[in-house]
Short mmCIF file of C-alpha atoms in Angstrom, two decimals:
data_model
loop_
_atom_site.label_atom_id
_atom_site.label_comp_id
_atom_site.label_asym_id
_atom_site.label_seq_id
_atom_site.Cartn_x
_atom_site.Cartn_y
_atom_site.Cartn_z
CA MET A 274 -9.88 -6.14 31.67
CA LYS A 275 -7.60 -9.10 32.42
CA VAL A 276 -4.04 -8.30 33.46
CA VAL A 277 -1.31 -10.72 32.45
CA SER A 278 1.54 -10.59 34.95
CA GLY A 279 4.74 -12.45 35.66
CA MET A 280 5.72 -12.58 31.99
CA LYS A 281 9.25 -11.81 30.85
CA SER A 282 9.93 -9.75 27.76
CA VAL A 283 9.80 -12.70 25.39
CA VAL A 284 9.18 -12.34 21.67
CA SER A 285 8.68 -15.17 19.20
CA ILE A 286 9.32 -15.17 15.48
CA VAL A 287 7.75 -17.81 13.26
CA GLN A 288 8.43 -18.01 9.55
CA GLN A 289 6.66 -20.43 7.23
CA LYS A 290 5.93 -20.62 3.53
CA GLY A 291 2.78 -22.13 2.03
CA ALA A 292 0.22 -19.58 3.23
CA GLY A 293 -0.97 -18.62 -0.25
CA SER A 294 -1.69 -14.97 -0.92
CA PRO A 295 -3.97 -12.47 0.85
CA ALA A 296 -6.07 -12.15 -2.30
CA ARG A 297 -6.50 -15.88 -2.78
CA TYR A 298 -6.00 -18.57 -0.17
CA SER A 299 -7.33 -22.07 0.38
CA VAL A 300 -8.38 -24.00 3.49
CA HIS A 301 -4.91 -25.55 3.46
CA ASN A 302 -3.27 -22.10 3.32
CA LEU A 303 -5.41 -20.98 6.23
CA GLU A 304 -4.29 -24.00 8.24
CA VAL A 305 -0.68 -22.99 7.64
CA VAL A 306 -1.37 -19.56 9.11
CA LYS A 307 -3.22 -21.09 12.07
CA LYS A 308 -0.24 -23.26 12.83
CA MET A 309 2.06 -20.23 12.59
CA ILE A 310 -0.02 -18.25 15.05
CA CYS A 311 -0.37 -21.18 17.47
CA LYS A 312 3.36 -21.85 17.37
CA ALA A 313 4.19 -18.16 17.88
CA VAL A 314 1.93 -17.95 20.93
CA GLU A 315 3.09 -21.31 22.28
CA LEU A 316 6.69 -20.08 22.20
CA ILE A 317 5.79 -17.19 24.52
CA GLY A 318 3.78 -19.31 26.95
CA GLY A 319 0.62 -20.34 25.17
CA PHE A 320 -2.93 -19.04 24.82
CA GLY A 321 -3.78 -20.48 28.26
CA GLN A 322 -1.85 -17.64 29.91
CA ILE A 323 -3.77 -15.02 27.96
CA ILE A 324 -7.36 -16.21 27.53
CA SER A 325 -9.90 -18.20 29.56
CA LYS A 326 -13.05 -20.08 28.63
CA GLY A 327 -15.93 -17.75 27.88
CA ASP A 328 -13.78 -14.64 27.52
CA THR A 329 -14.79 -11.73 25.35
CA VAL A 330 -11.82 -10.87 23.14
CA PHE A 331 -11.34 -7.64 21.24
CA ILE A 332 -8.91 -7.76 18.29
CA LYS A 333 -7.62 -4.43 17.04
CA ALA A 334 -6.93 -4.87 13.34
CA ASN A 335 -5.01 -2.38 11.19
CA VAL A 336 -7.57 -1.32 8.56
CA VAL A 337 -6.42 2.14 7.62
CA THR A 338 -8.05 2.34 4.16
CA GLY A 339 -10.07 0.24 1.77
CA GLN A 340 -7.12 -0.84 -0.34
CA PRO A 341 -6.96 -4.53 -1.37
CA PRO A 342 -5.14 -7.04 0.87
CA GLU A 343 -2.28 -7.53 -1.60
CA SER A 344 -1.30 -3.85 -1.17
CA ALA A 345 0.27 -4.60 2.26
CA VAL A 346 -1.64 -1.71 3.83
CA CYS A 347 -4.07 -3.52 6.13
CA THR A 348 -3.93 -6.56 8.39
CA ASP A 349 -3.98 -9.72 6.30
CA PRO A 350 -7.36 -11.48 6.03
CA ARG A 351 -5.56 -14.81 6.52
CA VAL A 352 -4.30 -13.68 9.92
CA LEU A 353 -7.66 -12.37 11.09
CA GLU A 354 -9.63 -15.37 9.89
CA ALA A 355 -7.12 -17.76 11.42
CA LEU A 356 -6.91 -15.94 14.76
CA VAL A 357 -10.67 -15.65 15.21
CA GLY A 358 -11.04 -19.38 14.46
CA ILE A 359 -8.30 -20.28 16.97
CA LEU A 360 -9.78 -18.16 19.77
CA LEU A 361 -13.27 -19.59 19.32
CA LYS A 362 -11.88 -23.12 19.25
CA GLU A 363 -9.98 -22.31 22.50
CA GLY A 364 -13.36 -21.58 24.10
CA CYS A 365 -13.67 -17.80 23.96
CA GLY A 366 -17.29 -16.73 24.17
CA ARG A 367 -17.18 -13.71 21.89
CA VAL A 368 -14.48 -12.56 19.48
CA CYS A 369 -14.75 -9.07 18.00
CA VAL A 370 -12.49 -7.50 15.39
CA GLY A 371 -12.56 -3.74 15.22
CA GLU A 372 -11.10 -0.54 13.82
CA GLY A 373 -12.07 3.12 13.94
CA ALA A 374 -12.48 5.84 11.36
CA SER A 375 -9.24 7.08 9.83
CA VAL A 376 -7.94 10.63 9.98
CA ASP A 377 -7.89 10.29 6.19
CA VAL A 378 -11.70 10.29 6.15
CA THR A 379 -12.10 6.55 5.73
CA TYR A 380 -14.91 5.14 7.84
CA ALA A 381 -14.38 1.74 9.40
CA ARG A 382 -17.48 0.14 7.90
CA ASP A 383 -16.39 1.16 4.39
CA ALA A 384 -12.79 0.04 4.94
CA PHE A 385 -13.79 -3.41 6.22
CA ARG A 386 -16.16 -3.85 3.29
CA ASP A 387 -13.76 -2.64 0.61
CA THR A 388 -10.88 -4.80 1.83
CA GLY A 389 -13.08 -7.87 2.27
CA LEU A 390 -11.89 -8.21 5.85
CA ASP A 391 -15.45 -8.20 7.16
CA LYS A 392 -16.15 -11.40 5.22
CA ALA A 393 -12.96 -13.06 6.49
CA VAL A 394 -13.85 -12.30 10.12
CA LYS A 395 -17.44 -13.48 9.73
CA ARG A 396 -16.38 -16.69 7.98
CA ALA A 397 -14.49 -17.63 11.10
CA GLY A 398 -17.41 -16.83 13.40
CA GLY A 399 -16.23 -13.46 14.64
CA GLU A 400 -18.03 -10.10 14.88
CA VAL A 401 -16.94 -6.94 13.11
CA VAL A 402 -17.00 -3.81 15.26
CA TYR A 403 -16.86 -0.33 13.72
CA LEU A 404 -15.40 1.73 16.53
CA ASP A 405 -16.57 5.04 15.03
CA GLU A 406 -20.12 3.77 15.53
CA GLU A 407 -19.58 2.49 19.09
CA PRO A 408 -20.09 4.25 22.43
CA TYR A 409 -16.96 5.67 24.12
CA VAL A 410 -16.15 6.09 27.80
CA GLU A 411 -13.82 8.70 29.27
CA ILE A 412 -10.94 7.60 31.49
CA ASP A 413 -8.28 9.50 33.41
CA ILE A 414 -4.57 9.38 32.51
CA PRO A 415 -2.96 10.99 35.59
CA ASP A 416 0.56 10.79 34.15
CA GLY A 417 -0.41 11.61 30.56
CA ARG A 418 1.83 14.00 28.64
CA VAL A 419 -0.72 15.37 26.16
CA PHE A 420 -3.92 13.71 27.36
CA LYS A 421 -5.09 13.90 30.96
CA LYS A 422 -8.37 12.32 29.94
CA LEU A 423 -9.06 10.11 26.95
CA SER A 424 -12.17 8.53 25.46
CA LEU A 425 -11.89 4.83 24.59
CA PRO A 426 -14.42 2.47 23.02
CA LYS A 427 -16.57 0.86 25.69
CA ILE A 428 -16.17 -2.51 24.04
CA ILE A 429 -12.42 -2.47 24.73
CA ARG A 430 -12.92 -1.51 28.36
CA ASP A 431 -15.54 -4.25 28.74
CA SER A 432 -13.53 -6.98 27.01
CA ASP A 433 -11.55 -9.53 29.00
CA VAL A 434 -8.68 -9.61 26.55
CA TYR A 435 -7.35 -7.04 24.10
CA ILE A 436 -5.21 -8.28 21.19
CA SER A 437 -3.42 -5.98 18.75
CA VAL A 438 -2.76 -7.27 15.23
CA PRO A 439 -0.83 -4.60 13.30
CA LYS A 440 0.59 -4.89 9.80
CA MET A 441 4.40 -4.89 9.66
CA LYS A 442 5.35 -1.84 7.61
CA THR A 443 7.24 1.42 7.49
CA HIS A 444 5.57 4.77 8.08
CA LEU A 445 6.58 8.16 6.67
CA MET A 446 5.89 9.99 9.93
CA THR A 447 6.78 7.45 12.65
CA LEU A 448 9.33 5.34 10.70
CA VAL A 449 7.47 2.11 11.49
CA THR A 450 3.85 1.32 12.26
CA LEU A 451 3.60 -1.69 14.55
CA GLY A 452 1.95 -2.52 17.87
CA ILE A 453 2.22 0.87 19.60
CA LYS A 454 1.17 2.85 16.50
CA ASN A 455 -1.76 0.48 15.98
CA SER A 456 -3.33 2.00 19.10
CA GLN A 457 -4.10 5.17 17.11
CA GLY A 458 -7.08 3.32 15.68
CA ILE A 459 -8.89 2.88 19.01
CA ILE A 460 -9.29 6.57 19.84
CA SER A 461 -11.96 8.87 18.48
CA ARG A 462 -11.65 10.59 15.13
CA GLU A 463 -11.34 13.95 16.88
CA ASP A 464 -8.52 12.71 19.11
CA LYS A 465 -6.77 11.12 16.13
CA ALA A 466 -6.44 14.57 14.53
CA LEU A 467 -5.02 16.13 17.72
CA PHE A 468 -1.27 16.10 18.38
CA HIS A 469 -0.46 14.84 14.88
CA ARG A 470 2.88 16.64 14.86
CA GLU A 471 6.18 15.93 16.57
CA ASP A 472 4.14 15.39 19.76
CA PHE A 473 2.43 12.43 18.07
CA HIS A 474 4.86 10.06 19.78
CA LEU A 475 3.88 11.41 23.21
CA LYS A 476 0.26 10.96 22.31
CA MET A 477 0.72 7.28 21.40
CA ILE A 478 2.35 6.56 24.77
CA ASP A 479 -0.64 8.14 26.52
CA VAL A 480 -2.98 5.89 24.55
CA LEU A 481 -0.84 2.90 25.45
CA LYS A 482 -1.06 3.82 29.14
CA ALA A 483 -4.84 3.95 28.80
CA ALA A 484 -5.18 0.60 26.97
CA LYS A 485 -2.24 -1.77 26.74
CA PRO A 486 -2.81 -4.93 24.70
CA HIS A 487 -2.46 -8.29 26.41
CA LEU A 488 -1.08 -9.87 23.24
CA VAL A 489 0.49 -8.47 20.09
CA LEU A 490 0.58 -10.49 16.90
CA ILE A 491 2.45 -8.64 14.18
CA ASP A 492 1.30 -9.60 10.72
CA GLY A 493 4.47 -9.99 8.65
CA LEU A 494 3.08 -12.37 6.04
CA LEU A 495 3.13 -9.63 3.44
CA ALA A 496 4.95 -6.64 4.92
CA GLY A 497 5.28 -3.14 3.51
CA GLU A 498 8.37 -1.03 2.88
CA GLY A 499 8.87 2.48 1.54
CA LEU A 500 6.14 5.10 1.74
CA GLY A 501 3.82 3.47 4.23
CA PRO A 502 1.30 3.49 5.69
CA ILE A 503 -0.79 4.08 2.56
CA TYR A 504 1.58 3.55 -0.39
CA PRO A 505 4.09 0.85 0.63
CA ASN A 506 5.79 -1.66 -1.61
CA PRO A 507 4.77 -5.21 -0.62
CA VAL A 508 7.49 -7.49 0.75
CA GLU A 509 6.86 -11.20 1.20
CA MET A 510 8.27 -12.09 4.62
CA ASN A 511 6.00 -14.99 5.71
CA LEU A 512 6.33 -13.96 9.38
CA ILE A 513 4.30 -13.84 12.54
CA ILE A 514 5.85 -12.06 15.54
CA ALA A 515 4.21 -12.48 18.96
CA SER A 516 4.64 -11.08 22.45
CA THR A 517 2.70 -10.02 25.53
CA ASP A 518 5.03 -6.98 25.65
CA VAL A 519 4.02 -4.57 22.89
CA VAL A 520 7.24 -2.57 23.28
CA ALA A 521 9.42 -5.66 22.90
CA ALA A 522 7.37 -6.83 19.92
CA ASP A 523 7.94 -3.48 18.20
CA ALA A 524 11.64 -3.56 19.03
CA VAL A 525 12.13 -7.02 17.53
CA ALA A 526 10.01 -6.27 14.45
CA SER A 527 11.97 -3.04 13.84
CA ALA A 528 15.25 -4.98 14.08
CA VAL A 529 13.92 -7.55 11.59
CA MET A 530 13.23 -4.61 9.24
CA GLY A 531 16.85 -3.46 9.63
CA ILE A 532 15.94 -0.54 11.88
CA ASP A 533 17.49 0.09 15.29
CA PRO A 534 14.54 -0.07 17.74
CA PHE A 535 15.59 3.15 19.46
CA GLU A 536 15.41 5.04 16.18
CA VAL A 537 11.64 4.69 16.69
CA ALA A 538 10.48 7.41 19.05
CA THR A 539 7.48 5.48 20.39
CA THR A 540 9.71 2.55 21.30
CA ARG A 541 12.22 4.83 23.05
CA LEU A 542 9.48 6.60 25.01
CA ALA A 543 7.66 3.43 26.03
CA HIS A 544 10.97 1.88 27.14
CA SER A 545 12.03 4.94 29.19
CA ASP A 546 8.55 5.07 30.76
CA ARG A 547 8.94 1.38 31.73
CA ILE A 548 5.81 0.35 29.84
CA GLY A 549 7.79 -2.46 28.24
CA THR A 550 11.26 -3.42 27.07
CA GLY A 551 12.75 -1.86 23.95
CA ASP A 552 16.34 -2.95 24.56
CA LEU A 553 17.18 -5.99 22.43
CA ASN A 554 19.76 -7.09 24.99
CA SER A 555 16.95 -7.50 27.52
CA ILE A 556 14.58 -9.42 25.20
CA GLU A 557 14.56 -13.17 24.72
CA VAL A 558 13.78 -14.04 21.12
CA ARG A 559 12.42 -17.52 20.50
CA GLY A 560 11.86 -19.36 17.25
CA LYS A 561 13.72 -17.76 14.36
CA SER A 562 16.50 -15.34 15.26
CA ILE A 563 16.51 -11.75 14.07
CA GLU A 564 19.75 -12.37 12.16
CA GLU A 565 18.26 -15.32 10.25
CA ILE A 566 15.45 -13.35 8.71
CA ARG A 567 16.54 -9.70 8.82
CA ARG A 568 15.82 -7.74 5.67
CA TYR A 569 16.76 -4.08 5.36
CA PHE A 570 13.49 -2.40 4.46
CA GLN A 571 13.41 0.61 2.17
CA ARG A 572 12.79 3.60 4.41
CA PRO A 573 10.01 6.10 3.76
CA LYS A 574 11.10 9.21 1.84
CA TRP A 575 9.19 11.69 3.96
CA ASN A 576 11.02 14.78 2.72
CA PRO A 577 9.47 15.88 -0.61
CA VAL A 578 12.34 18.16 -1.69
CA GLY A 579 13.51 17.06 -5.12
CA CYS A 580 11.06 14.20 -5.54
CA SER A 581 9.72 15.58 -8.84
CA PRO A 582 10.80 18.31 -11.29
CA ASN A 583 7.14 19.34 -11.42
CA ALA A 584 6.95 20.02 -7.67
CA ILE A 585 9.49 22.57 -6.41
CA VAL A 586 9.38 22.60 -2.63
CA TYR A 587 10.59 25.59 -0.59
CA PRO A 588 10.68 24.43 3.03
CA GLY A 589 11.43 26.77 5.90
CA GLY A 590 11.33 25.52 9.50
CA ALA A 591 8.84 22.80 8.64
CA CYS A 592 8.55 19.71 10.83
CA ARG A 593 8.62 16.18 9.53
CA PHE A 594 4.86 15.84 9.83
CA CYS A 595 4.04 18.76 7.52
CA LEU A 596 6.67 17.68 5.00
CA ALA A 597 5.32 14.15 5.17
CA GLN A 598 1.83 15.31 4.24
CA ILE A 599 3.27 16.96 1.12
CA SER A 600 5.28 13.86 0.32
CA ALA A 601 2.21 11.65 0.73
CA ALA A 602 0.14 13.96 -1.49
CA LEU A 603 2.78 13.82 -4.25
CA GLU A 604 3.03 10.04 -3.88
CA ARG A 605 -0.76 9.88 -4.23
CA LEU A 606 -0.46 11.66 -7.56
CA ARG A 607 2.34 9.30 -8.60
CA PHE A 608 0.17 6.33 -7.52
CA TYR A 609 -2.55 7.48 -9.91
CA GLY A 610 -0.12 8.31 -12.72
CA LEU A 611 -0.66 12.06 -12.43
CA LEU A 612 2.57 13.43 -10.99
CA ASP A 613 4.46 13.42 -14.31
CA LYS A 614 1.54 15.22 -15.92
CA MET A 615 1.30 17.98 -13.34
CA ASN A 616 2.25 21.50 -14.39
CA LYS A 617 5.13 23.17 -12.62
CA THR A 618 4.07 23.92 -9.05
CA LEU A 619 5.87 25.75 -6.26
CA ILE A 620 5.10 24.47 -2.78
CA ILE A 621 5.87 26.79 0.15
CA THR A 622 5.88 25.42 3.71
CA GLY A 623 7.33 25.99 7.19
CA VAL A 624 8.50 29.01 9.14
CA ASP A 625 10.33 31.66 7.04
CA PRO A 626 10.79 29.59 3.86
CA PRO A 627 13.24 30.88 1.22
CA VAL A 628 10.56 32.18 -1.12
CA PRO A 629 12.10 33.25 -4.45
CA ASP A 630 11.68 36.83 -5.68
CA GLU A 631 10.18 35.61 -8.95
CA LEU A 632 7.40 33.07 -8.71
CA ASP A 633 6.82 31.06 -11.85
CA GLY A 634 4.04 28.49 -11.93
CA LYS A 635 1.20 27.52 -9.65
CA ILE A 636 1.78 28.38 -5.98
CA VAL A 637 0.56 26.17 -3.12
CA VAL A 638 1.19 27.22 0.49
CA VAL A 639 1.01 24.36 2.99
CA GLY A 640 0.56 24.49 6.77
CA ASP A 641 -0.15 27.10 9.41
CA CYS A 642 3.53 27.99 9.85
CA ALA A 643 3.53 29.44 6.31
CA LYS A 644 0.19 31.20 6.64
CA LYS A 645 1.66 34.67 6.07
CA TYR A 646 2.36 33.58 2.47
CA ALA A 647 -1.24 32.44 1.90
CA ASN A 648 -1.95 35.34 -0.45
CA LEU A 649 0.62 34.02 -2.97
CA GLY A 650 -1.58 31.11 -4.07
CA VAL A 651 -3.74 28.25 -2.82
CA PHE A 652 -3.46 27.90 0.98
CA VAL A 653 -3.85 24.58 2.81
CA SER A 654 -4.33 25.20 6.53
CA GLY A 655 -3.48 22.83 9.37
CA CYS A 656 -0.71 21.83 11.74
CA PRO A 657 -0.19 19.64 9.85
CA PRO A 658 -2.84 19.64 7.08
CA LEU A 659 -5.02 16.53 7.45
CA PRO A 660 -5.78 14.45 5.52
CA HIS A 661 -2.98 14.52 2.96
CA MET A 662 -5.63 14.49 0.20
CA THR A 663 -6.29 18.15 1.00
CA VAL A 664 -2.80 18.88 -0.32
CA SER A 665 -3.28 16.84 -3.49
CA LYS A 666 -6.58 18.64 -4.01
CA ALA A 667 -4.80 21.99 -3.69
CA LEU A 668 -2.33 20.75 -6.28
CA GLY A 669 -5.29 20.42 -8.64
CA TYR A 670 -6.32 16.76 -8.26
CA ASP A 671 -9.37 15.83 -6.22
CA ILE A 672 -8.75 12.05 -6.06
#
């Protein structure tokens, strides 16, 4: 894989209206997005410093589920179609766009089809790669914190250039999901499920050490705030953020969202491990300034306590990740108009929760920490339970 060296921590921000919508866009709209991407990359040194004629390029899209493009869940089809077209025009020999199977039991092939992203990529002349159907190779991570060895898709290891194109949105477990978090999609389904607790941040840094993107293009055309990554509220930002430093890109994007970069554990860890620069004072921002376009995004409400009179949560020493699975499950019911119809349910979770003497209503016990209370009702195992649909199913809704 090609190594880009000698680059400062430079991040560009380009904002432009006229790109249409992800559900419907014209050739003219697509040209607007192409110009945005080209300008963003030009401001950080140009494509010539990243790609060469005949290169094989792997683009890691953010295709977490099969929800429509206007939901602000997945990478925008306008960005993928535009980027593939640009790279082929620049002389790249092969451009592949890929994603792996989700922890939430979404297979990549289905997600690409249901979002229509496969058609967007193919229109531009690119190839769609379903990482869960690809061969993997094992590599060593001598300084890994949770992984000493990790399997990565062979196509990424064999590619000359690796580009990450995450959606700009908040995340109920990691606060934001940007360039570093986008790396979750390149590892195997089995490894995705591992270390999905408070050690998740350590895991993502190990993945970054194994495969660091040469270019990050953050899709902020239609961003997502609130209960991302699956149920965000769309926010029209009309932005592209670019950098060869994934840590700096995440730091600037977080600041644009009104979030201190060092509130984000993955940014703090990557900065302290000298993988990149997370300190805004050490990053040169070109194009639009952060202050010009900053919008304070609604943060994800990951703690489910009090979110509905129908769901009474009794948390003991539960971590954010277990609570977030409950919150996501309840939001799933709200999304489908079922939460207000649900009968009174008591949800018990965490170590030594304050279980009431009199239990009235349906009882659901969530997570391995609360296993000793499993006999009180329906038990959902896991640390944390994955996917969050297992919790909504225990609540009585298999959706």
